[in-house]
Coordinates of C-alpha atoms in Angstrom, one line a residue:
M1 CA 24.3 0.0 -2.9
L2 CA 21.1 2.0 -2.4
N3 CA 21.8 5.7 -2.6
S4 CA 20.2 7.0 0.7
S5 CA 21.2 10.6 0.1
W6 CA 17.5 11.6 0.1
I7 CA 17.2 10.8 3.8
P8 CA 19.2 13.7 5.2
A9 CA 17.3 15.9 2.8
L10 CA 14.1 14.4 4.1
V11 CA 15.0 15.3 7.7
T12 CA 16.1 18.8 6.8
G13 CA 13.5 19.6 4.1
S14 CA 10.6 18.3 6.0
A15 CA 11.7 20.1 9.2
L16 CA 12.6 17.0 11.2
L17 CA 9.9 14.8 9.8
L18 CA 11.3 12.0 11.9
G19 CA 11.5 14.1 15.1
L20 CA 15.3 14.2 15.1
G21 CA 17.6 17.2 15.8
T22 CA 16.8 20.6 17.3
A23 CA 14.0 23.0 16.5
S24 CA 14.6 26.1 14.3
A25 CA 15.1 29.5 15.9
A26 CA 11.8 30.9 14.7
P27 CA 8.6 29.3 13.3
S28 CA 8.9 28.4 9.6
P29 CA 6.8 26.7 6.9
G30 CA 6.9 23.0 6.6
S31 CA 8.2 21.8 3.2
D32 CA 5.8 21.2 0.4
G33 CA 7.3 17.8 -0.4
I34 CA 8.7 15.0 1.7
G35 CA 11.8 14.5 -0.5
D36 CA 11.0 11.1 -2.0
P37 CA 13.6 10.4 -4.7
L38 CA 11.0 9.4 -7.3
Y39 CA 8.2 11.8 -6.3
P40 CA 9.8 14.7 -4.4
Q41 CA 6.6 16.7 -4.1
D42 CA 4.6 13.8 -2.5
G43 CA 3.7 14.4 1.1
N44 CA 4.6 17.4 3.2
G45 CA 7.0 18.3 6.0
G46 CA 6.8 19.9 9.4
Y47 CA 4.3 17.4 11.0
R48 CA 3.4 13.8 11.4
V49 CA -0.2 12.6 11.1
S50 CA -1.6 10.2 13.8
H51 CA -5.2 9.8 12.6
Y52 CA -7.6 10.7 9.8
D53 CA -11.4 11.1 10.3
V54 CA -13.0 11.3 6.8
K55 CA -16.7 12.0 6.4
L56 CA -18.3 12.0 3.0
D57 CA -21.7 12.5 1.5
Y58 CA -22.3 11.1 -1.9
D59 CA -25.3 10.8 -4.2
P60 CA -24.8 8.4 -7.1
A61 CA -27.2 10.5 -9.2
K62 CA -24.5 13.2 -9.0
P63 CA -21.3 11.3 -9.7
D64 CA -19.1 14.3 -10.1
F65 CA -20.0 15.9 -6.8
L66 CA -18.9 15.0 -3.4
V67 CA -19.2 16.7 0.0
G68 CA -16.3 16.1 2.5
D69 CA -15.5 16.9 6.1
T70 CA -12.1 15.6 7.1
T71 CA -10.2 16.1 10.4
V72 CA -6.5 15.4 10.4
D73 CA -4.9 14.8 13.8
A74 CA -1.1 15.5 13.7
V75 CA 1.9 16.6 15.7
A76 CA 4.3 19.4 14.7
T77 CA 7.9 18.2 14.2
Q78 CA 9.2 21.8 14.0
D79 CA 8.1 25.3 15.2
L80 CA 5.6 25.6 12.4
S81 CA 4.2 28.8 10.9
Q82 CA 2.6 27.2 7.9
F83 CA 2.0 23.7 6.5
D84 CA 0.6 21.9 3.5
L85 CA -1.9 19.1 2.9
D86 CA -2.4 17.3 -0.4
L87 CA -5.8 17.7 -2.0
E88 CA -6.8 17.5 -5.6
G89 CA -10.1 19.0 -7.0
F90 CA -12.9 20.4 -4.8
T91 CA -13.8 23.8 -3.5
V92 CA -12.4 24.3 0.0
D93 CA -15.2 25.7 2.1
S94 CA -13.4 26.2 5.4
V95 CA -10.3 25.2 7.4
T96 CA -9.8 25.3 11.1
V97 CA -6.8 24.4 13.3
D98 CA -7.8 23.4 16.8
G99 CA -11.2 25.0 16.1
V100 CA -9.8 28.4 15.1
P101 CA -10.2 29.6 11.5
A102 CA -7.0 29.3 9.5
A103 CA -5.9 31.1 6.3
V104 CA -5.8 28.7 3.3
R105 CA -4.8 28.9 -0.4
R106 CA -4.4 26.5 -3.2
A107 CA -1.0 26.0 -4.9
P108 CA -0.5 23.9 -8.1
K109 CA -1.0 21.2 -8.5
H110 CA -2.3 19.5 -5.3
E111 CA -1.1 21.6 -2.4
L112 CA -3.5 23.0 0.2
V113 CA -1.4 25.7 2.0
I114 CA -2.6 26.4 5.6
T115 CA -1.5 29.2 7.9
P116 CA -2.9 28.7 11.4
G117 CA -3.9 31.7 13.5
Q118 CA -0.9 31.1 15.8
P119 CA 2.3 29.2 15.0
L120 CA 2.5 25.7 16.2
A121 CA 5.3 24.8 18.6
R122 CA 7.4 21.7 17.9
G123 CA 5.8 18.7 19.6
K124 CA 2.3 20.3 19.7
R125 CA -0.6 18.0 18.8
F126 CA -3.2 19.7 16.7
A127 CA -6.3 19.0 14.7
V128 CA -6.9 20.4 11.2
R129 CA -10.5 20.3 10.0
V130 CA -11.1 20.8 6.2
R131 CA -14.7 21.1 4.8
Y132 CA -14.8 20.8 1.0
S133 CA -17.2 20.0 -1.8
G134 CA -17.5 19.8 -5.5
R135 CA -15.7 17.7 -8.2
P136 CA -13.3 15.2 -6.7
G137 CA -9.7 14.6 -8.0
V138 CA -8.9 12.1 -10.7
A139 CA -8.8 9.1 -8.3
W140 CA -12.5 9.3 -7.8
S141 CA -13.7 7.0 -10.6
T142 CA -17.3 6.2 -11.4
A143 CA -17.6 2.6 -12.3
S144 CA -21.0 2.5 -13.9
D145 CA -23.6 4.8 -15.3
Q146 CA -25.6 4.3 -12.1
G147 CA -22.9 6.1 -10.1
A148 CA -21.0 3.2 -8.5
V149 CA -17.5 4.4 -7.5
H150 CA -14.1 2.7 -7.2
V151 CA -11.4 4.6 -5.4
F152 CA -8.2 2.7 -5.1
G153 CA -4.7 2.5 -6.6
E154 CA -1.2 3.8 -6.3
P155 CA 0.9 5.8 -6.0
H156 CA -1.5 8.8 -5.9
T157 CA -5.1 8.3 -5.1
A158 CA -5.9 9.5 -1.5
S159 CA -5.5 13.2 -2.3
G160 CA -8.4 12.8 -4.8
W161 CA -10.9 12.4 -2.1
Y162 CA -9.6 13.7 1.2
P163 CA -6.8 16.1 2.5
V164 CA -3.8 14.0 3.3
N165 CA -0.1 13.9 3.9
D166 CA 0.3 11.7 0.8
H167 CA 3.4 9.6 1.3
P168 CA 3.7 6.0 2.6
S169 CA 6.3 7.0 5.2
D170 CA 3.6 8.9 7.2
K171 CA 1.3 6.1 8.2
A172 CA -1.8 6.8 10.4
T173 CA -4.9 5.2 11.7
F174 CA -8.0 5.9 9.6
H175 CA -11.8 6.2 9.9
V176 CA -14.2 6.8 7.1
A177 CA -17.9 7.4 7.2
V178 CA -19.8 7.6 3.9
T179 CA -23.4 8.6 3.6
V180 CA -25.3 7.4 0.5
P181 CA -29.0 7.1 -0.4
D182 CA -30.8 4.3 1.4
A183 CA -31.6 2.5 -1.9
G184 CA -29.5 -0.6 -1.9
W185 CA -26.1 1.1 -1.9
S186 CA -23.3 -0.2 0.3
V187 CA -19.8 1.2 1.0
L188 CA -16.8 -1.0 1.6
A189 CA -13.5 0.3 2.9
N190 CA -10.5 -0.4 5.1
G191 CA -10.7 -2.1 8.5
A192 CA -13.6 -3.2 10.6
P193 CA -17.2 -2.2 9.7
E194 CA -19.5 -0.3 12.0
T195 CA -23.3 -0.8 12.2
P196 CA -24.8 1.4 9.4
I197 CA -27.0 4.3 10.5
V198 CA -30.2 5.1 8.6
R199 CA -31.7 8.5 8.9
N200 CA -33.9 10.6 6.6
G201 CA -33.7 8.3 3.6
K202 CA -29.9 8.1 3.8
K203 CA -27.6 5.4 5.1
T204 CA -24.1 6.0 6.6
F205 CA -21.5 3.3 6.5
G206 CA -18.5 3.6 8.8
W207 CA -15.2 1.7 8.7
T208 CA -12.3 1.9 11.2
E209 CA -8.7 1.0 10.5
N210 CA -7.0 0.8 13.9
R211 CA -3.6 0.0 12.6
P212 CA -1.4 2.5 10.8
V213 CA -2.1 2.6 7.1
A214 CA -0.2 4.2 4.2
S215 CA -2.4 6.8 2.5
Y216 CA -2.3 5.0 -0.9
L217 CA -3.7 1.9 0.8
T218 CA -6.8 3.6 1.9
G219 CA -9.8 3.4 -0.5
L220 CA -13.5 2.7 -0.8
V221 CA -15.9 1.1 -3.2
I222 CA -19.6 2.2 -3.5
D223 CA -21.9 -0.2 -5.2
K224 CA -25.0 -2.4 -4.7
F225 CA -23.0 -5.2 -3.2
T226 CA -23.9 -8.7 -2.1
V227 CA -22.0 -8.9 1.2
R228 CA -20.9 -12.2 2.8
T229 CA -19.6 -12.4 6.3
S230 CA -17.8 -15.2 8.0
K231 CA -14.8 -15.9 10.3
L232 CA -11.5 -17.6 10.0
A233 CA -10.7 -20.5 12.3
D234 CA -9.0 -18.2 14.7
G235 CA -12.1 -15.9 14.9
T236 CA -10.8 -13.2 12.5
P237 CA -13.8 -11.6 10.8
V238 CA -14.1 -11.9 7.1
V239 CA -16.1 -9.5 4.9
D240 CA -16.4 -10.3 1.2
A241 CA -18.4 -8.1 -1.2
Y242 CA -19.5 -8.8 -4.7
A243 CA -20.6 -6.0 -7.0
P244 CA -23.3 -6.7 -9.6
G245 CA -21.7 -8.8 -12.3
A246 CA -19.0 -10.3 -10.1
E247 CA -21.1 -13.0 -8.4
S248 CA -19.3 -15.7 -10.3
A249 CA -16.2 -15.0 -8.2
E250 CA -17.9 -16.2 -5.0
P251 CA -16.3 -19.7 -5.2
F252 CA -12.9 -18.1 -5.3
G253 CA -13.7 -15.7 -2.5
R254 CA -14.7 -18.7 -0.4
R255 CA -11.1 -20.1 -0.7
L256 CA -9.8 -17.1 1.3
P257 CA -9.3 -19.2 4.5
E258 CA -7.2 -21.7 2.6
V259 CA -5.0 -18.8 1.3
M260 CA -4.7 -17.2 4.7
D261 CA -3.6 -20.5 6.3
F262 CA -0.9 -20.8 3.7
L263 CA 0.3 -17.2 4.1
V264 CA 0.4 -17.4 7.9
S265 CA 2.5 -20.6 7.6
K266 CA 5.0 -18.6 5.5
F267 CA 4.9 -15.1 7.0
G268 CA 3.7 -15.5 10.6
P269 CA 0.6 -14.1 12.3
Y270 CA -1.8 -12.0 10.3
P271 CA -1.1 -8.4 11.3
F272 CA -4.7 -7.0 11.1
S273 CA -8.1 -7.4 12.8
S274 CA -10.2 -8.4 9.8
V275 CA -9.8 -9.6 6.2
G276 CA -11.8 -10.1 3.1
G277 CA -12.1 -9.0 -0.5
I278 CA -14.1 -6.7 -2.8
F279 CA -14.9 -8.1 -6.2
Y280 CA -16.0 -5.9 -9.1
P281 CA -17.1 -7.1 -12.6
G282 CA -14.9 -7.6 -15.6
D283 CA -11.3 -8.8 -16.0
S284 CA -9.4 -5.5 -16.4
G285 CA -7.7 -3.2 -14.0
G286 CA -6.0 -5.9 -11.9
G287 CA -6.2 -6.5 -8.2
F288 CA -5.2 -4.0 -5.5
E289 CA -4.1 -4.5 -1.9
L290 CA -6.3 -2.2 0.1
Q291 CA -5.4 -2.7 3.7
Q292 CA -7.5 -5.5 5.2
R293 CA -9.7 -5.6 2.1
P294 CA -8.1 -6.2 -1.3
V295 CA -10.0 -5.4 -4.5
Y296 CA -10.2 -7.9 -7.4
P297 CA -11.8 -7.9 -10.8
G298 CA -14.1 -10.9 -10.7
G299 CA -12.9 -12.2 -14.1
I300 CA -9.3 -12.2 -13.1
A301 CA -10.0 -14.1 -9.9
A302 CA -11.8 -16.8 -12.0
K303 CA -9.0 -17.4 -14.5
D304 CA -5.9 -16.6 -12.3
F305 CA -6.5 -17.5 -8.7
T306 CA -3.0 -16.4 -7.6
T307 CA -4.2 -12.8 -7.9
I308 CA -5.9 -13.4 -4.6
V309 CA -2.7 -14.9 -3.2
H310 CA -0.7 -11.9 -4.4
E311 CA -2.9 -9.2 -3.0
L312 CA -3.3 -11.0 0.4
A313 CA 0.5 -11.4 0.6
H314 CA 0.7 -7.6 0.5
Q315 CA -1.0 -7.5 3.9
W316 CA 2.4 -8.5 5.3
Y317 CA 4.6 -7.2 2.5
G318 CA 3.6 -3.6 1.7
N319 CA 0.8 -3.0 4.1
S320 CA 2.0 -3.9 7.6
V321 CA 5.6 -3.3 6.5
S322 CA 5.4 -0.4 4.0
V323 CA 8.1 1.1 1.8
R324 CA 10.2 3.9 3.2
S325 CA 10.3 5.5 -0.3
W326 CA 8.7 4.7 -3.6
R327 CA 12.0 3.3 -5.0
D328 CA 11.7 0.5 -2.4
V329 CA 8.6 -0.9 -4.3
C330 CA 10.4 -4.3 -4.7
L331 CA 9.9 -4.9 -1.0
K332 CA 6.2 -5.3 -1.8
E333 CA 5.8 -6.4 -5.4
C334 CA 8.8 -8.7 -5.7
F335 CA 7.6 -10.6 -2.6
A336 CA 3.9 -10.7 -3.5
T337 CA 4.8 -12.1 -6.9
Y338 CA 7.2 -14.7 -5.5
T339 CA 4.4 -15.7 -3.1
E340 CA 2.4 -16.7 -6.2
W341 CA 5.4 -19.0 -7.0
L342 CA 5.4 -20.5 -3.5
W343 CA 1.6 -21.1 -3.8
N344 CA 2.1 -22.9 -7.1
E345 CA 4.9 -25.0 -5.7
A346 CA 2.9 -26.0 -2.6
K347 CA -0.6 -26.3 -4.1
E348 CA 0.0 -27.1 -7.8
G349 CA 3.2 -29.1 -7.7
H350 CA 5.2 -26.7 -9.8
D351 CA 9.0 -27.3 -10.2
L352 CA 10.3 -23.8 -9.4
D353 CA 13.8 -24.6 -10.4
A354 CA 12.7 -25.7 -13.8
E355 CA 10.4 -22.7 -14.2
Y356 CA 13.3 -20.4 -13.1
R357 CA 15.6 -21.8 -15.7
Q358 CA 13.0 -21.4 -18.4
K359 CA 12.4 -17.8 -17.5
V360 CA 16.1 -17.0 -17.3
A361 CA 16.7 -18.6 -20.7
A362 CA 14.1 -16.5 -22.3
A363 CA 15.3 -13.3 -20.5
K364 CA 18.9 -13.9 -21.7
A365 CA 17.7 -12.9 -25.2
D366 CA 16.2 -9.6 -23.9
P367 CA 18.8 -7.1 -22.6
E368 CA 16.0 -4.7 -21.6
F369 CA 14.7 -7.3 -19.1
W370 CA 17.6 -6.4 -16.8
Q371 CA 17.8 -2.7 -17.3
S372 CA 15.8 -1.4 -14.3
P373 CA 17.6 -2.1 -11.0
L374 CA 15.2 -3.6 -8.4
A375 CA 16.6 -1.5 -5.6
D376 CA 16.3 1.8 -7.5
P377 CA 14.0 1.5 -10.5
G378 CA 13.8 5.2 -11.2
K379 CA 10.8 6.7 -12.9
E380 CA 9.7 3.3 -14.1
L381 CA 8.7 2.7 -10.5
Y382 CA 7.8 -1.0 -10.8
G383 CA 10.7 -1.8 -13.2
G384 CA 11.4 -5.5 -12.9
S385 CA 9.5 -6.1 -9.7
Y386 CA 7.1 -8.6 -11.3
T387 CA 9.7 -10.3 -13.5
V388 CA 13.3 -10.0 -12.2
G389 CA 12.1 -9.7 -8.6
P390 CA 10.8 -13.3 -8.2
L391 CA 13.8 -14.6 -10.0
M392 CA 16.1 -12.8 -7.5
L393 CA 14.2 -14.2 -4.5
H394 CA 14.3 -17.7 -5.8
A395 CA 18.1 -17.3 -6.5
L396 CA 18.4 -16.0 -2.9
R397 CA 16.5 -19.0 -1.6
R398 CA 18.9 -21.3 -3.4
T399 CA 21.9 -19.3 -2.2
I400 CA 21.1 -19.2 1.5
G401 CA 19.0 -22.4 1.8
D402 CA 15.4 -22.9 2.7
A403 CA 15.9 -22.7 6.5
A404 CA 17.4 -19.3 6.4
F405 CA 15.2 -18.0 3.5
F406 CA 11.9 -18.9 5.2
R407 CA 13.2 -17.5 8.5
V408 CA 13.8 -14.2 6.7
L409 CA 10.2 -14.3 5.3
K410 CA 8.9 -14.4 8.9
D411 CA 11.4 -12.2 10.5
W412 CA 10.8 -9.3 8.1
P413 CA 7.1 -8.6 8.9
R414 CA 7.8 -9.3 12.6
E415 CA 10.7 -6.9 12.9
H416 CA 9.1 -4.1 10.9
R417 CA 5.5 -4.6 11.9
Y418 CA 3.3 -1.5 11.2
G419 CA 6.3 0.5 10.1
N420 CA 8.4 1.3 7.1
A421 CA 11.6 -0.2 5.7
A422 CA 14.1 0.2 2.9
F423 CA 15.7 -2.3 0.6
T424 CA 19.0 -2.0 2.5
D425 CA 17.1 -3.2 5.6
F426 CA 16.2 -6.4 3.8
E427 CA 19.8 -7.0 2.6
Q428 CA 21.0 -6.7 6.2
L429 CA 18.3 -9.1 7.5
A430 CA 19.3 -11.7 4.8
R431 CA 23.0 -11.4 5.6
R432 CA 22.3 -11.7 9.4
N433 CA 20.0 -14.7 9.0
S434 CA 22.2 -16.6 6.5
G435 CA 25.6 -15.7 8.0
Q436 CA 26.8 -15.1 4.4
D437 CA 28.4 -12.2 2.7
L438 CA 25.7 -11.3 0.2
R439 CA 27.1 -8.1 -1.1
G440 CA 28.0 -9.5 -4.4
F441 CA 24.6 -11.3 -4.8
F442 CA 22.6 -8.1 -4.2
Q443 CA 24.9 -6.0 -6.3
A444 CA 24.4 -8.4 -9.2
W445 CA 20.6 -8.8 -8.7
A446 CA 19.4 -5.5 -7.3
Y447 CA 21.7 -2.8 -8.4
S448 CA 23.1 -3.9 -11.8
T449 CA 21.5 -3.2 -15.2
T450 CA 22.9 -6.4 -16.8
I451 CA 22.2 -10.1 -16.3
P452 CA 23.9 -11.5 -13.2
S453 CA 27.0 -13.7 -13.7
D454 CA 26.5 -17.4 -13.5
Q455 CA 27.8 -17.4 -9.9
Y456 CA 24.7 -15.6 -8.8
L457 CA 22.4 -16.7 -11.6
Y458 CA 22.7 -20.4 -10.9
P459 CA 23.4 -21.0 -7.2
G460 CA 22.7 -24.3 -5.4
T461 CA 20.3 -26.6 -7.2
L462 CA 19.8 -24.1 -10.0
R463 CA 23.2 -25.3 -11.4
G464 CA 21.6 -28.6 -12.5

């Protein structure tokens, strides 16, 4: 079973991150890491964030320089004498807590250590404003010699462009406003767009994500886009953007309503207020599931349409329901990959049982195929999420039957909507919905480092 020993450490080390227990006798520093079993220094303890307001000023003629002004609204989860934010790069120009100047120092490699003028009592809501400028962190990636920028990816990107509690367990609402020269540049980001403001030869683009978002799912792309707007049949706004060189992907972007209808039929109501896609040129780098607005290389979309299916499936599996720790990554990648299988079954007539048997036959000759447990992949992070993961889910489907399996697919995003969950939560849901004892199944598929026995490898129609 999943070793959950990190959770007590999380509660203690992050000074009651989850708001449980009693306050300490005297104010003390929040921890400089949240205690994730794979990335223990990710995130910080002593507080929970409720909202980020990120303001950026960027000139594409100076691609290595960025001016930022970010306010972080949070609540203390202990009597707090000091706390950290994650920020890579930059010169920090000033920090205030509730408008009062605070002491600040940098600590390797990404910690911004802040000491407020007065300790913060447990339960106090406070606002930290950080003004910074200079060279961004490594996540800030110029995409062309004209200064276009792509900022997205996982597990560590957010701290490269704004101060953040950088762990998916601390989700918050998000607003970003980016000012660029008024010379054909556009900015695409999470959530719903605001009307751009033009002033003194510059243009400010604002985007609001009004549902909690994990920090790694925030991002932005700055380029000279062709932007297409439309609506789904239910009125949900669609914003698609095509960077120069990616225009050939437009026919695939126009199929988004078809994909959304399919996903809603499998997972239930779409959890967010808008949807769309950002297409950049080339066929390298893969897609990425920015919340409400996935990013795709135009070339990959053209030759492998299921990339769009995969990244949109993440809006339910990974975005609305986010991982509790990074070792739960199967909860997003296994499911998004299996959704590609479901699409091919429904739209392309694929025989999934036959494809499953072929993949298992090939994998039997490769012992390394099974060596990364899905429920605890270790430093490999993704392990077998893209390979073993969809096999596990198809075997589960044949074990518990279609009725229970597809009920699980809808119940999961409904029960954990806008929150976080662990692999053990999924096991419990599958057992509850199927009425079966699945401990042996999950031990064989999710925790073992060897191929499952035939009992679990060929259930139901897979025996044929």
